[in-house]
PDB file of C-alpha atoms in Angstrom:
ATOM      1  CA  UNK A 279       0.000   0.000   0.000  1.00 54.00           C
ATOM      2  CA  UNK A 280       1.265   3.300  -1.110  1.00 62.00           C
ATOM      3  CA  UNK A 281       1.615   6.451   1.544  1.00 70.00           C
ATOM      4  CA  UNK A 282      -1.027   7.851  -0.539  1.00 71.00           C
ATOM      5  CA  UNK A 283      -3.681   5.683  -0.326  1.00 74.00           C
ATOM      6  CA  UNK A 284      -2.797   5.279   3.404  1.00 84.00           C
ATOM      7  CA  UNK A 285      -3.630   9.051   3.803  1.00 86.00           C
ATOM      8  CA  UNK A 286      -6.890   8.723   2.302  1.00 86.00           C
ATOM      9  CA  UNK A 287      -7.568   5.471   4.310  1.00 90.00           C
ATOM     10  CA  UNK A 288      -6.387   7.687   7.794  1.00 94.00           C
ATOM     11  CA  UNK A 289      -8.679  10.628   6.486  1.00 95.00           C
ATOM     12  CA  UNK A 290     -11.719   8.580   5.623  1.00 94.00           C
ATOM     13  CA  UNK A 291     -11.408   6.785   9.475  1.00 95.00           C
ATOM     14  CA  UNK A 292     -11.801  10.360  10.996  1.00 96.00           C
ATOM     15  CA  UNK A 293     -14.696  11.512   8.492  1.00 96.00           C
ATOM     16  CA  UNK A 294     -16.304   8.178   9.685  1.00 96.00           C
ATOM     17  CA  UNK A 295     -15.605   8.528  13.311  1.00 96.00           C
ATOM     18  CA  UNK A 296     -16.858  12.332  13.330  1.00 96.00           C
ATOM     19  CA  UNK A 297     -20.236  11.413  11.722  1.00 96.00           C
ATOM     20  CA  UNK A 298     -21.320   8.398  14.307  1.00 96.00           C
ATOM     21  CA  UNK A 299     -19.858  11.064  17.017  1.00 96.00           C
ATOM     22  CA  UNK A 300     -22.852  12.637  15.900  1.00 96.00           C
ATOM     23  CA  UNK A 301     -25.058   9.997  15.414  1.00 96.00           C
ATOM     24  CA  UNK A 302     -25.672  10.298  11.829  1.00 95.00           C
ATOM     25  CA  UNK A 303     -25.782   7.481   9.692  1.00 95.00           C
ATOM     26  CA  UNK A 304     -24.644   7.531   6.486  1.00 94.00           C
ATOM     27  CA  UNK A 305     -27.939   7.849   4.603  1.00 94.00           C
ATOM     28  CA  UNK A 306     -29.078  10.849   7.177  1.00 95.00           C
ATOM     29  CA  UNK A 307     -25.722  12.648   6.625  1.00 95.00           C
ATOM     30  CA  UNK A 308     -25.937  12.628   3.128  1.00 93.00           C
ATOM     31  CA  UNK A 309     -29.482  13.733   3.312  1.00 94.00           C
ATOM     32  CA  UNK A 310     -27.929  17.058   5.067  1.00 93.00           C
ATOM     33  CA  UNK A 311     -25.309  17.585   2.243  1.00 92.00           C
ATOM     34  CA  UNK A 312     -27.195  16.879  -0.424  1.00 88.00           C
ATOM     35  CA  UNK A 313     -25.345  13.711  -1.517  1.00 89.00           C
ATOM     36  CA  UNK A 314     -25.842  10.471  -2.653  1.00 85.00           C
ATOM     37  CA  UNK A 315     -25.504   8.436  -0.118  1.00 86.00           C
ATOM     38  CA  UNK A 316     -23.097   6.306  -1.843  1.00 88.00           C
ATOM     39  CA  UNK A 317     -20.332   8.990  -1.935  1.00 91.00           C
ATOM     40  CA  UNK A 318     -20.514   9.191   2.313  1.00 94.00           C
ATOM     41  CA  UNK A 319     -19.561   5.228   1.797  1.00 93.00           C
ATOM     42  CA  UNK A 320     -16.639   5.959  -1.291  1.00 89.00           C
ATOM     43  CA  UNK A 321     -15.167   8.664   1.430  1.00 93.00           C
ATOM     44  CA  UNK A 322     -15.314   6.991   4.438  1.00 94.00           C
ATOM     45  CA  UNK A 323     -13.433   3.652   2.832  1.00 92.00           C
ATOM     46  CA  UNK A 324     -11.119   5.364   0.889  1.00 87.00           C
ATOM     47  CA  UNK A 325     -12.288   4.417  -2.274  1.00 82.00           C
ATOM     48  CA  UNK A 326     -12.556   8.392  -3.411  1.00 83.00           C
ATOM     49  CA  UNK A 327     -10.460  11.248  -2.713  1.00 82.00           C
ATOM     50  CA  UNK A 328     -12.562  13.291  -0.271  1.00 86.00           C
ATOM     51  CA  UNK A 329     -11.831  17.458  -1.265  1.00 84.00           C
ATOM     52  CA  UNK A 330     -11.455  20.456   0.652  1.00 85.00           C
ATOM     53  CA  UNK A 331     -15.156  21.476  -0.232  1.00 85.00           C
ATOM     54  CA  UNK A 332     -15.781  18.185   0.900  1.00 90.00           C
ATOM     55  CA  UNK A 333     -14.150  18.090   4.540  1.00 93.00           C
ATOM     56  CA  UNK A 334     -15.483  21.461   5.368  1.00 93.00           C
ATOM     57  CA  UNK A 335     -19.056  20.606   4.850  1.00 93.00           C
ATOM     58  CA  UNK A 336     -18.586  17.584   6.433  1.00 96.00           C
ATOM     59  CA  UNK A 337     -17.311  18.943   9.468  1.00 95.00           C
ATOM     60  CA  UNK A 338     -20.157  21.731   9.540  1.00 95.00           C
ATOM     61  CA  UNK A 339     -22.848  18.908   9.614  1.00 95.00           C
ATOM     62  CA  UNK A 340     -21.493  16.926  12.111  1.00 95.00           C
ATOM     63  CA  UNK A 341     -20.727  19.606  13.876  1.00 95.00           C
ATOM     64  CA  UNK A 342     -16.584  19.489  14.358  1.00 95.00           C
ATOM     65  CA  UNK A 343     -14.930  21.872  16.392  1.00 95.00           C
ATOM     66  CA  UNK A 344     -12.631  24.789  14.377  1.00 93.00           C
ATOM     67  CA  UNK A 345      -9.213  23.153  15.256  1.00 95.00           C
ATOM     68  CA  UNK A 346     -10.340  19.198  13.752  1.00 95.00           C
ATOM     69  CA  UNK A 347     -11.833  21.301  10.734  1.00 94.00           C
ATOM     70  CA  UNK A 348      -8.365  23.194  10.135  1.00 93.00           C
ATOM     71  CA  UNK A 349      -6.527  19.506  10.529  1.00 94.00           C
ATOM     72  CA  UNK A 350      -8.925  17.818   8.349  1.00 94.00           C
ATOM     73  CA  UNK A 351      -8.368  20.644   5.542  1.00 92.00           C
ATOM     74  CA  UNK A 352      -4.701  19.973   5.610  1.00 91.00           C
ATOM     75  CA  UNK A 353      -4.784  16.322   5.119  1.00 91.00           C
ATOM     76  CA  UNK A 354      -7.340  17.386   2.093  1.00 89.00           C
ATOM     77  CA  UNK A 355      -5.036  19.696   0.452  1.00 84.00           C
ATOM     78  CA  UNK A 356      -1.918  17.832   1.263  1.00 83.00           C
ATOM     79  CA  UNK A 357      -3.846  14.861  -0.421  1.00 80.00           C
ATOM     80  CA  UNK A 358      -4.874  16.497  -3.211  1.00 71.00           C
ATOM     81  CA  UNK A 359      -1.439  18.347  -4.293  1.00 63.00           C
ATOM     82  CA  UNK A 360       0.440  15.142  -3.669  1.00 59.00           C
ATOM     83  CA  UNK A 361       2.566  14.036  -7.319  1.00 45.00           C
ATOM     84  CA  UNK A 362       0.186  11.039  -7.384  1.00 52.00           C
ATOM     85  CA  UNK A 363       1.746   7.314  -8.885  1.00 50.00           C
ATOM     86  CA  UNK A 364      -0.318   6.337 -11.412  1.00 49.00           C
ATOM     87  CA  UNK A 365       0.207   2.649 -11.057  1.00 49.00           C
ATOM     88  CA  UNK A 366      -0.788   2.404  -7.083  1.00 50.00           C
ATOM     89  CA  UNK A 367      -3.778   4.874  -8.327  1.00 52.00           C
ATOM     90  CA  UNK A 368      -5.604   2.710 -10.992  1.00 48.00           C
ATOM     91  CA  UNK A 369      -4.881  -0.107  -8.305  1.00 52.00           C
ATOM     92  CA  UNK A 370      -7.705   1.480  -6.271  1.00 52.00           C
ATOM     93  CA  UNK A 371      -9.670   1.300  -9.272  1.00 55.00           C
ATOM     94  CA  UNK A 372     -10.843   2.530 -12.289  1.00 58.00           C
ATOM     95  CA  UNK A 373     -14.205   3.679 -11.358  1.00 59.00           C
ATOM     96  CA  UNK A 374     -12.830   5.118  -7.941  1.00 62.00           C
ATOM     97  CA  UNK A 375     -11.032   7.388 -10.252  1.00 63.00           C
ATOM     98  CA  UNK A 376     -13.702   8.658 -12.541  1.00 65.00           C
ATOM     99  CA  UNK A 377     -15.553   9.205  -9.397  1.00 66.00           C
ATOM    100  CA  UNK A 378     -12.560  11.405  -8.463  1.00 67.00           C
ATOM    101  CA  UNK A 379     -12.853  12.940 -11.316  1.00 74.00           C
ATOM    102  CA  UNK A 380     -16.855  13.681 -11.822  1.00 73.00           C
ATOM    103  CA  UNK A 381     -16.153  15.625  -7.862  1.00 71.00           C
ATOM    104  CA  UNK A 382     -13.867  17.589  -8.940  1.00 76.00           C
ATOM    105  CA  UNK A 383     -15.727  18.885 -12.776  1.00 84.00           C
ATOM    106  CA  UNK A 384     -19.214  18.912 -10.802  1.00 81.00           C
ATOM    107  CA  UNK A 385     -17.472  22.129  -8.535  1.00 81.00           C
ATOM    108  CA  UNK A 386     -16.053  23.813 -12.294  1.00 91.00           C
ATOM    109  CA  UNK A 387     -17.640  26.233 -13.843  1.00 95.00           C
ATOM    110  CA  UNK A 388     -14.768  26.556 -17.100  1.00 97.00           C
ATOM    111  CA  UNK A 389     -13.362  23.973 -18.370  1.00 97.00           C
ATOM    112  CA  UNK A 390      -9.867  24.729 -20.950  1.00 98.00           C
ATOM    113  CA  UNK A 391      -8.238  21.058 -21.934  1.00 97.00           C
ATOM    114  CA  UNK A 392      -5.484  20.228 -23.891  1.00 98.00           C
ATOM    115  CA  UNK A 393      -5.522  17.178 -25.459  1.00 97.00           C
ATOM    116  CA  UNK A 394      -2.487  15.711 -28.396  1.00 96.00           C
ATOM    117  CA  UNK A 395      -2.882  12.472 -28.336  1.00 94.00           C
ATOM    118  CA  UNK A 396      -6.468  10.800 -27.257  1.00 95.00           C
ATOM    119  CA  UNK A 397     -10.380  12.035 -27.566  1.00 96.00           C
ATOM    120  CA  UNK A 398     -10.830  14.010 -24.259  1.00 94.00           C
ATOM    121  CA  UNK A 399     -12.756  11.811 -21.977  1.00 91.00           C
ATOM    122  CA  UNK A 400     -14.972  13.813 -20.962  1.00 94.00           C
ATOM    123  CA  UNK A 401     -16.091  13.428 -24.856  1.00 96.00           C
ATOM    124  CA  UNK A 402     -15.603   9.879 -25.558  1.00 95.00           C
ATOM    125  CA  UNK A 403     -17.933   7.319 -26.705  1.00 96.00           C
ATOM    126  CA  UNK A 404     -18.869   4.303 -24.439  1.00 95.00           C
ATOM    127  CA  UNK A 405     -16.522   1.697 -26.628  1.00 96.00           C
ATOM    128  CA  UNK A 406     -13.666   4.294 -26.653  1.00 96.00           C
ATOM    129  CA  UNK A 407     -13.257   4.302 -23.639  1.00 93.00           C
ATOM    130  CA  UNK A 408     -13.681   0.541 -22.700  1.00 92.00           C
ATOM    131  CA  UNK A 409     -10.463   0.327 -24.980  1.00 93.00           C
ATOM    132  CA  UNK A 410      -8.963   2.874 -23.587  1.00 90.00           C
ATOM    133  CA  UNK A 411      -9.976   1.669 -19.756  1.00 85.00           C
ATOM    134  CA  UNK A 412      -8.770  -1.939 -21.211  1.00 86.00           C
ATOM    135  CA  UNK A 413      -4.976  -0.655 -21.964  1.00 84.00           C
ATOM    136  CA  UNK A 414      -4.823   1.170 -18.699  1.00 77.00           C
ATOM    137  CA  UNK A 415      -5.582  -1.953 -16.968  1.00 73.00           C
ATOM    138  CA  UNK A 416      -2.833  -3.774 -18.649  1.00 73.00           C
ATOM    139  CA  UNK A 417      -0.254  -1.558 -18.321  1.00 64.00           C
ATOM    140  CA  UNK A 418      -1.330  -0.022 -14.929  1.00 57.00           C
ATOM    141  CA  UNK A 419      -2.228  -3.651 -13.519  1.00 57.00           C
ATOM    142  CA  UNK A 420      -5.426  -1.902 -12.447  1.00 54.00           C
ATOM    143  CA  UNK A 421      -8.183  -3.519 -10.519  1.00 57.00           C
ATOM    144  CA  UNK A 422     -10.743  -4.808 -12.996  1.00 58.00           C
ATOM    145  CA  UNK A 423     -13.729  -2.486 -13.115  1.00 73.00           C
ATOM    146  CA  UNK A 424     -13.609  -1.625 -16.699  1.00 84.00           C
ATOM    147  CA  UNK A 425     -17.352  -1.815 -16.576  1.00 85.00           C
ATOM    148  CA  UNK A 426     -18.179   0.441 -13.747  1.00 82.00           C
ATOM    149  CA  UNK A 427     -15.112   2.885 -14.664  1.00 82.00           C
ATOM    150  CA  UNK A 428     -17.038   3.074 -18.592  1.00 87.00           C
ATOM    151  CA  UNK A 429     -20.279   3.949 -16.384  1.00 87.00           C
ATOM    152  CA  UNK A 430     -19.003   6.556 -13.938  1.00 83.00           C
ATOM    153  CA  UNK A 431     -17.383   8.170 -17.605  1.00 85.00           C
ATOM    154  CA  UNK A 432     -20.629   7.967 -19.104  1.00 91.00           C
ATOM    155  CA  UNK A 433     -22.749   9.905 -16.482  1.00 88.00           C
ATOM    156  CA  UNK A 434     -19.495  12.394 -16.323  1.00 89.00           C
ATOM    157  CA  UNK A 435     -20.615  13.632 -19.702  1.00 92.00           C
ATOM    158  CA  UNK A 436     -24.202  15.112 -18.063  1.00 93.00           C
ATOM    159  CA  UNK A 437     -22.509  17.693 -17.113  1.00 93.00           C
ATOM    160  CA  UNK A 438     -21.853  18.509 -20.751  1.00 96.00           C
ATOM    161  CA  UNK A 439     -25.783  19.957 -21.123  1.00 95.00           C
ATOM    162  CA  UNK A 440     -25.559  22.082 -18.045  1.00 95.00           C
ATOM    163  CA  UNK A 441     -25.633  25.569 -20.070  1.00 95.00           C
ATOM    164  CA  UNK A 442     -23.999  27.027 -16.841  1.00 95.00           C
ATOM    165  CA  UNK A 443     -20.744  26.068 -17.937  1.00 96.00           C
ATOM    166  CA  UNK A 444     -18.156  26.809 -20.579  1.00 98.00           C
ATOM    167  CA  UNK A 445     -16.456  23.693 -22.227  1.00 98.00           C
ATOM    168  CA  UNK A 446     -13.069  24.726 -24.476  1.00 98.00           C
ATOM    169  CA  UNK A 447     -11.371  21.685 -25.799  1.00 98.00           C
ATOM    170  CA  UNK A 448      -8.554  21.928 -28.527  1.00 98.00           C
ATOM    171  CA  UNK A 449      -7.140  18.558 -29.520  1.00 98.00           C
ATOM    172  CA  UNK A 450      -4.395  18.095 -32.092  1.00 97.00           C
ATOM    173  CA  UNK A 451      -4.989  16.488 -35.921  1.00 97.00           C
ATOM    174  CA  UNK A 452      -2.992  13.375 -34.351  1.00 96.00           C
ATOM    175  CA  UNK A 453      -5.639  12.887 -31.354  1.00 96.00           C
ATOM    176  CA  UNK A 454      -8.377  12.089 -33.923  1.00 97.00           C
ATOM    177  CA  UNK A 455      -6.291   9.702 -36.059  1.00 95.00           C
ATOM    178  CA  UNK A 456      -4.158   7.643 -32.810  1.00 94.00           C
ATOM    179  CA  UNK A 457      -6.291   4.673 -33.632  1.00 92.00           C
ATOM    180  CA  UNK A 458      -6.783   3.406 -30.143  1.00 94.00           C
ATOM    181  CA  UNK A 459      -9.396   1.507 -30.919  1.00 94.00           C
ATOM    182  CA  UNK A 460     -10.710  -0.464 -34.270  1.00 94.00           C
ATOM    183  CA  UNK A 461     -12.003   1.650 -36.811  1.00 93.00           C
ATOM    184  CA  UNK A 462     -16.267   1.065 -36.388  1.00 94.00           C
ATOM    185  CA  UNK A 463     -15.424   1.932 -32.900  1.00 95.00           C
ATOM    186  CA  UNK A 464     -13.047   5.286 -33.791  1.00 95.00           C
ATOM    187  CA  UNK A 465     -15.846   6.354 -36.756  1.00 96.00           C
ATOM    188  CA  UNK A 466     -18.412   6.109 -33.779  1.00 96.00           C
ATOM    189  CA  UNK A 467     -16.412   8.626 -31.472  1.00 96.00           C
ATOM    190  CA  UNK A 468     -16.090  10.809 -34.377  1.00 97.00           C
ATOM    191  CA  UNK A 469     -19.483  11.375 -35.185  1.00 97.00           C
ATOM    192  CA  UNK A 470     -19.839  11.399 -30.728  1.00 97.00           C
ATOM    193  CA  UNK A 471     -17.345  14.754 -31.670  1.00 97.00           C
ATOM    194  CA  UNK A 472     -19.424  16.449 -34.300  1.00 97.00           C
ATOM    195  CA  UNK A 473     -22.446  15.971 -32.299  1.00 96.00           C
ATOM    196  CA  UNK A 474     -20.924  17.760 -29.284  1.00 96.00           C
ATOM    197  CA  UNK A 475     -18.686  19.945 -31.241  1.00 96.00           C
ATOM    198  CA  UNK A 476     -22.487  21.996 -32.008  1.00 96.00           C
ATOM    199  CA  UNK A 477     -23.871  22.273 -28.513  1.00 97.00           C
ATOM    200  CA  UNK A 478     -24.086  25.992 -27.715  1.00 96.00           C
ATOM    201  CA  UNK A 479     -21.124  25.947 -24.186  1.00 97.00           C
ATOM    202  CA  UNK A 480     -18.990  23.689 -26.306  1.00 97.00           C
ATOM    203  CA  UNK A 481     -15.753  24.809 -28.103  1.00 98.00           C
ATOM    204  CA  UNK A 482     -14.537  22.171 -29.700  1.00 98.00           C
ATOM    205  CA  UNK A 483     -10.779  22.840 -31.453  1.00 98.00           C
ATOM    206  CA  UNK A 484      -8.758  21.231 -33.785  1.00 98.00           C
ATOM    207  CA  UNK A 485      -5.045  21.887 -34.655  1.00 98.00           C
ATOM    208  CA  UNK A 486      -4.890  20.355 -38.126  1.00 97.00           C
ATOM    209  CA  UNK A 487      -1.161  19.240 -39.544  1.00 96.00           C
ATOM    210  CA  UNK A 488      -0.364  21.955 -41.265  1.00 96.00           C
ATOM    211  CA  UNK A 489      -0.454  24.494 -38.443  1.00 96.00           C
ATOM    212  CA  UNK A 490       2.840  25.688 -36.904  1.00 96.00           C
ATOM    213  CA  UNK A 491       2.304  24.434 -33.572  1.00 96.00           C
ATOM    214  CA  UNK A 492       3.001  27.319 -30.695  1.00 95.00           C
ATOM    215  CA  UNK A 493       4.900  24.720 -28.673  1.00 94.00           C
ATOM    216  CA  UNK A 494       6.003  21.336 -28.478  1.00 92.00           C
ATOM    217  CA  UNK A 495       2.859  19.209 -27.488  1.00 92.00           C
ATOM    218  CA  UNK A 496       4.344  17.360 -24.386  1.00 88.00           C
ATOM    219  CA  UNK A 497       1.225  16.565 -22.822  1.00 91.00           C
ATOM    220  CA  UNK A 498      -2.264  17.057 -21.908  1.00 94.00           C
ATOM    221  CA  UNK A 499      -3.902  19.558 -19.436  1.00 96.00           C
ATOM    222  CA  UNK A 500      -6.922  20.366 -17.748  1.00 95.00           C
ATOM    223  CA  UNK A 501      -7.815  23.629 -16.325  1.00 96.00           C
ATOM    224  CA  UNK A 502     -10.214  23.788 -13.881  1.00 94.00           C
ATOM    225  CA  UNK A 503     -11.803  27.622 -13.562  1.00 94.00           C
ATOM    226  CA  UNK A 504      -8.754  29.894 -12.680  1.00 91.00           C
ATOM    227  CA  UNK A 505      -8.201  27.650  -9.468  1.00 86.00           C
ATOM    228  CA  UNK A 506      -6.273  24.347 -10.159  1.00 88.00           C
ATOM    229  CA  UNK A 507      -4.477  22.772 -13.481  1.00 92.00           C
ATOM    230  CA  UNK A 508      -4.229  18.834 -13.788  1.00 89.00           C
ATOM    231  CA  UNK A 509      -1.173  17.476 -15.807  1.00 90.00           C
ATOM    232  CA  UNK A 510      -0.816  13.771 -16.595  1.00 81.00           C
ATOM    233  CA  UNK A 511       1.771  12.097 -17.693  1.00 79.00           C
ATOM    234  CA  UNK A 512       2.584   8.294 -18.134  1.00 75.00           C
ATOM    235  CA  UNK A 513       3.755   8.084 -13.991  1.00 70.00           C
ATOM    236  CA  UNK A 514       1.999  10.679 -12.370  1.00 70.00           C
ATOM    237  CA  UNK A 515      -0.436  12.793 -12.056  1.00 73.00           C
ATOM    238  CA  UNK A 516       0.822  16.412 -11.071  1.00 80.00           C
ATOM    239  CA  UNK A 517      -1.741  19.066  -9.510  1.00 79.00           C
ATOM    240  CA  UNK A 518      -0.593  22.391  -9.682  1.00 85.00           C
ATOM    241  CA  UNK A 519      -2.225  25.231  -7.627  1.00 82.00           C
ATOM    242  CA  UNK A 520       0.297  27.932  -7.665  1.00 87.00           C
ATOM    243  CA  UNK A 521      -0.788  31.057  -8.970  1.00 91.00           C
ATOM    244  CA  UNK A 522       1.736  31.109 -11.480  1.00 94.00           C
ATOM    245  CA  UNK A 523       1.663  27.669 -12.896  1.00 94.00           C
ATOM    246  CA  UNK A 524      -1.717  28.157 -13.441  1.00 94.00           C
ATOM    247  CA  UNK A 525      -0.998  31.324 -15.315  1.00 96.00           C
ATOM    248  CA  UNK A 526       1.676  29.605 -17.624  1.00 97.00           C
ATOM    249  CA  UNK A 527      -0.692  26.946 -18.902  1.00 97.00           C
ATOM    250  CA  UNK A 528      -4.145  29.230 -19.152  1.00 97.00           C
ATOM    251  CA  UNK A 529      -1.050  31.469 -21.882  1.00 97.00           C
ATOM    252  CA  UNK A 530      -0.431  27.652 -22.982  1.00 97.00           C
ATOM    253  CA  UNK A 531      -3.810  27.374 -23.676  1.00 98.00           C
ATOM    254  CA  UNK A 532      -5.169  30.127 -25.286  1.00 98.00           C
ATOM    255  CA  UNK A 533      -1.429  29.985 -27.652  1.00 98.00           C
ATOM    256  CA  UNK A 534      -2.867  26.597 -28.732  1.00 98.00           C
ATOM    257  CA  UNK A 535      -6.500  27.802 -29.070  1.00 98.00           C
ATOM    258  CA  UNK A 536      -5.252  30.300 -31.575  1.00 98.00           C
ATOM    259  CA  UNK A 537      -4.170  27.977 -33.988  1.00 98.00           C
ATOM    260  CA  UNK A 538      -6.783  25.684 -33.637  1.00 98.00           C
ATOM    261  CA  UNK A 539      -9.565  25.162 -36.575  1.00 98.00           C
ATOM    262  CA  UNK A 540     -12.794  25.455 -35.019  1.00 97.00           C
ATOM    263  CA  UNK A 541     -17.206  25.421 -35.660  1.00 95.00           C
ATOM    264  CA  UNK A 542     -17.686  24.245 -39.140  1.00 96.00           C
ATOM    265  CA  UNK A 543     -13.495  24.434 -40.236  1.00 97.00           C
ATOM    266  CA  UNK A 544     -13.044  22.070 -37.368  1.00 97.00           C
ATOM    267  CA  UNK A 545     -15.966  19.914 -37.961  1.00 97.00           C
ATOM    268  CA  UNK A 546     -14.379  19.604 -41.539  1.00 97.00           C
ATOM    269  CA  UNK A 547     -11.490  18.363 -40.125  1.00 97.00           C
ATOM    270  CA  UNK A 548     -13.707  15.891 -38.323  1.00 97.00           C
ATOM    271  CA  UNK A 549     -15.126  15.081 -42.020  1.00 97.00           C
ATOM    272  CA  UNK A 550     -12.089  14.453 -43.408  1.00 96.00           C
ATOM    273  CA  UNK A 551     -11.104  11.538 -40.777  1.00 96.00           C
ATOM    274  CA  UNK A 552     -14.242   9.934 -40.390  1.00 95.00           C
ATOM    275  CA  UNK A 553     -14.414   9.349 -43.951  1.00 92.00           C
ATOM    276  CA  UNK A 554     -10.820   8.129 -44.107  1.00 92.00           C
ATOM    277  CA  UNK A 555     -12.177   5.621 -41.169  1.00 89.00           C
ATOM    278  CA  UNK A 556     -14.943   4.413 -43.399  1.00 86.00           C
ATOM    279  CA  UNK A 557     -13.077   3.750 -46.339  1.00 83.00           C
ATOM    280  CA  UNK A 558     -11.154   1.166 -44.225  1.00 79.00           C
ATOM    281  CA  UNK A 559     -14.492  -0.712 -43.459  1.00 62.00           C
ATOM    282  CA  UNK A 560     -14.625  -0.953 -47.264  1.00 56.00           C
ATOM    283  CA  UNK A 561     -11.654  -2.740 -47.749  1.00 53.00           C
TER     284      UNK A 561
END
């Protein structure tokens, strides 16, 4: 067991402790926050990350005193800007780390990703990413919930039709053609793309070949709002809060955004491949 995941375990024992302190179960606590009551459970057995947001209003229902609020912030934060391992991570599970994810996009408001190399997820068909969840598991040795991970992704993209917020995606030309999946399956996640490229919060993006690139495309990013950027790469999972990091990739961003073909030049672009895809089922 990893130090991480033995943080979360210690964090989850006091969340558990502090609600039967107060005589709360777990259904009648998450009937205070507003919650499904399965997310108390996730929490309190370390199967999902629990927040900031998450620990104060915890502690406000049950009642915690100032000082065990302040401690139980700083195990949140701590946990949350840790350089995560990858490996030990998809060990706790795929779906525990959609569910991860769908907590921390249900609190954004603007979404900016970067994306050179695979369909966001956030956009990707149901067999896209059960072939994307099936390579993670083999080179991740992750626990084998390939079928609840593709489910959590699914009801992730809900969040999509919420007009409240503002989705920018820019993906490179490559993204669209890294065949990580047969072709039936990649000409299905391209029409998913010009379906969501229209919706009225959606920016979809795409950098076509022939566009001098602003940078070299290292990796992905995610920017959540103006408050937190998420940077993967193959080992670990960095989460930068620093004022100024966050300023270097929203510049990184909108350099890339520039350059990027979008509305009906991007959903050529889109054309272009899927039809490429379809002559393959011909032959």
């Amino acid at each position: 067991m990893t130090s991480f995941q033995q943080a979360r375990i210690d964090l989850g024992s006091q969340l558990r402790q502090l609600r039967e302190a107060a005589h709360l179960s777990g259904k009648e606590l998450a009937e205070r926050l507003r919650w499904q009551p399965s997310k108390v459970s996730r929490l309190e057995n370390a199967r999902q990350t629990a927040t900031e947001d998450d620990v104060v209003v915890w502690a406000q229902a049950v009642r915690a005193s100032p000082d065990t609020t302040d401690e139980l912030i700083r195990q949140a934060i701590a946990l949350l800007e840790r350089h995560d391992d990858w490996k030990q991570r998809h060990r706790s599970g795929l779906a525990a780390l959609q569910e991860d994810i769908r907590d921390l996009e249900a609190r954004t408001k603007l979404f900016r990703v970067f994306e050179p190399g695979i369909i966001v997820g956030l956009l990707q068909t149901s067999e896209y990413a059960r072939h994307v969840f099936r390579k993670v598991k083999r080179l991740y040795s992750a626990a084998d919930q390939i079928d609840a991970a593709v489910r959590v992704r699914m009801q992730r993209q809900e969040i999509l039709y919420d007009r409240t917020r503002t989705f920018r995606f820019v993906v490179t030309e490559a993204a669209l053609r890294t065949a990580l999946a047969p072709p039936e399956v990649m000409r299905g996640q391209l029409d998913r793309l010009l379906a969501v490229s229209t919706l009225p919060n959606v920016e979809f993006g795409v950098i076509p070949f022939v566009s001098e690139l602003p940078s070299s495309p290292v990796n992905g990013f995610w920017i959540y709002n103006e408050a937190m950027v998420s940077v993967a790469t193959m080992t670990k999972d960095l989460i930068l809060r620093d004022p100024d990091d966050i300023a270097f990739y929203v510049r990184a961003f909108d350099d890339y955004a520039k350059v990027a073909e979008v509305e009906e030049s991007g959903r050529d672009i889109i054309l272009r491949i899927l039809h490429e895809y379809r002559k393959q089922g011909t032959h």
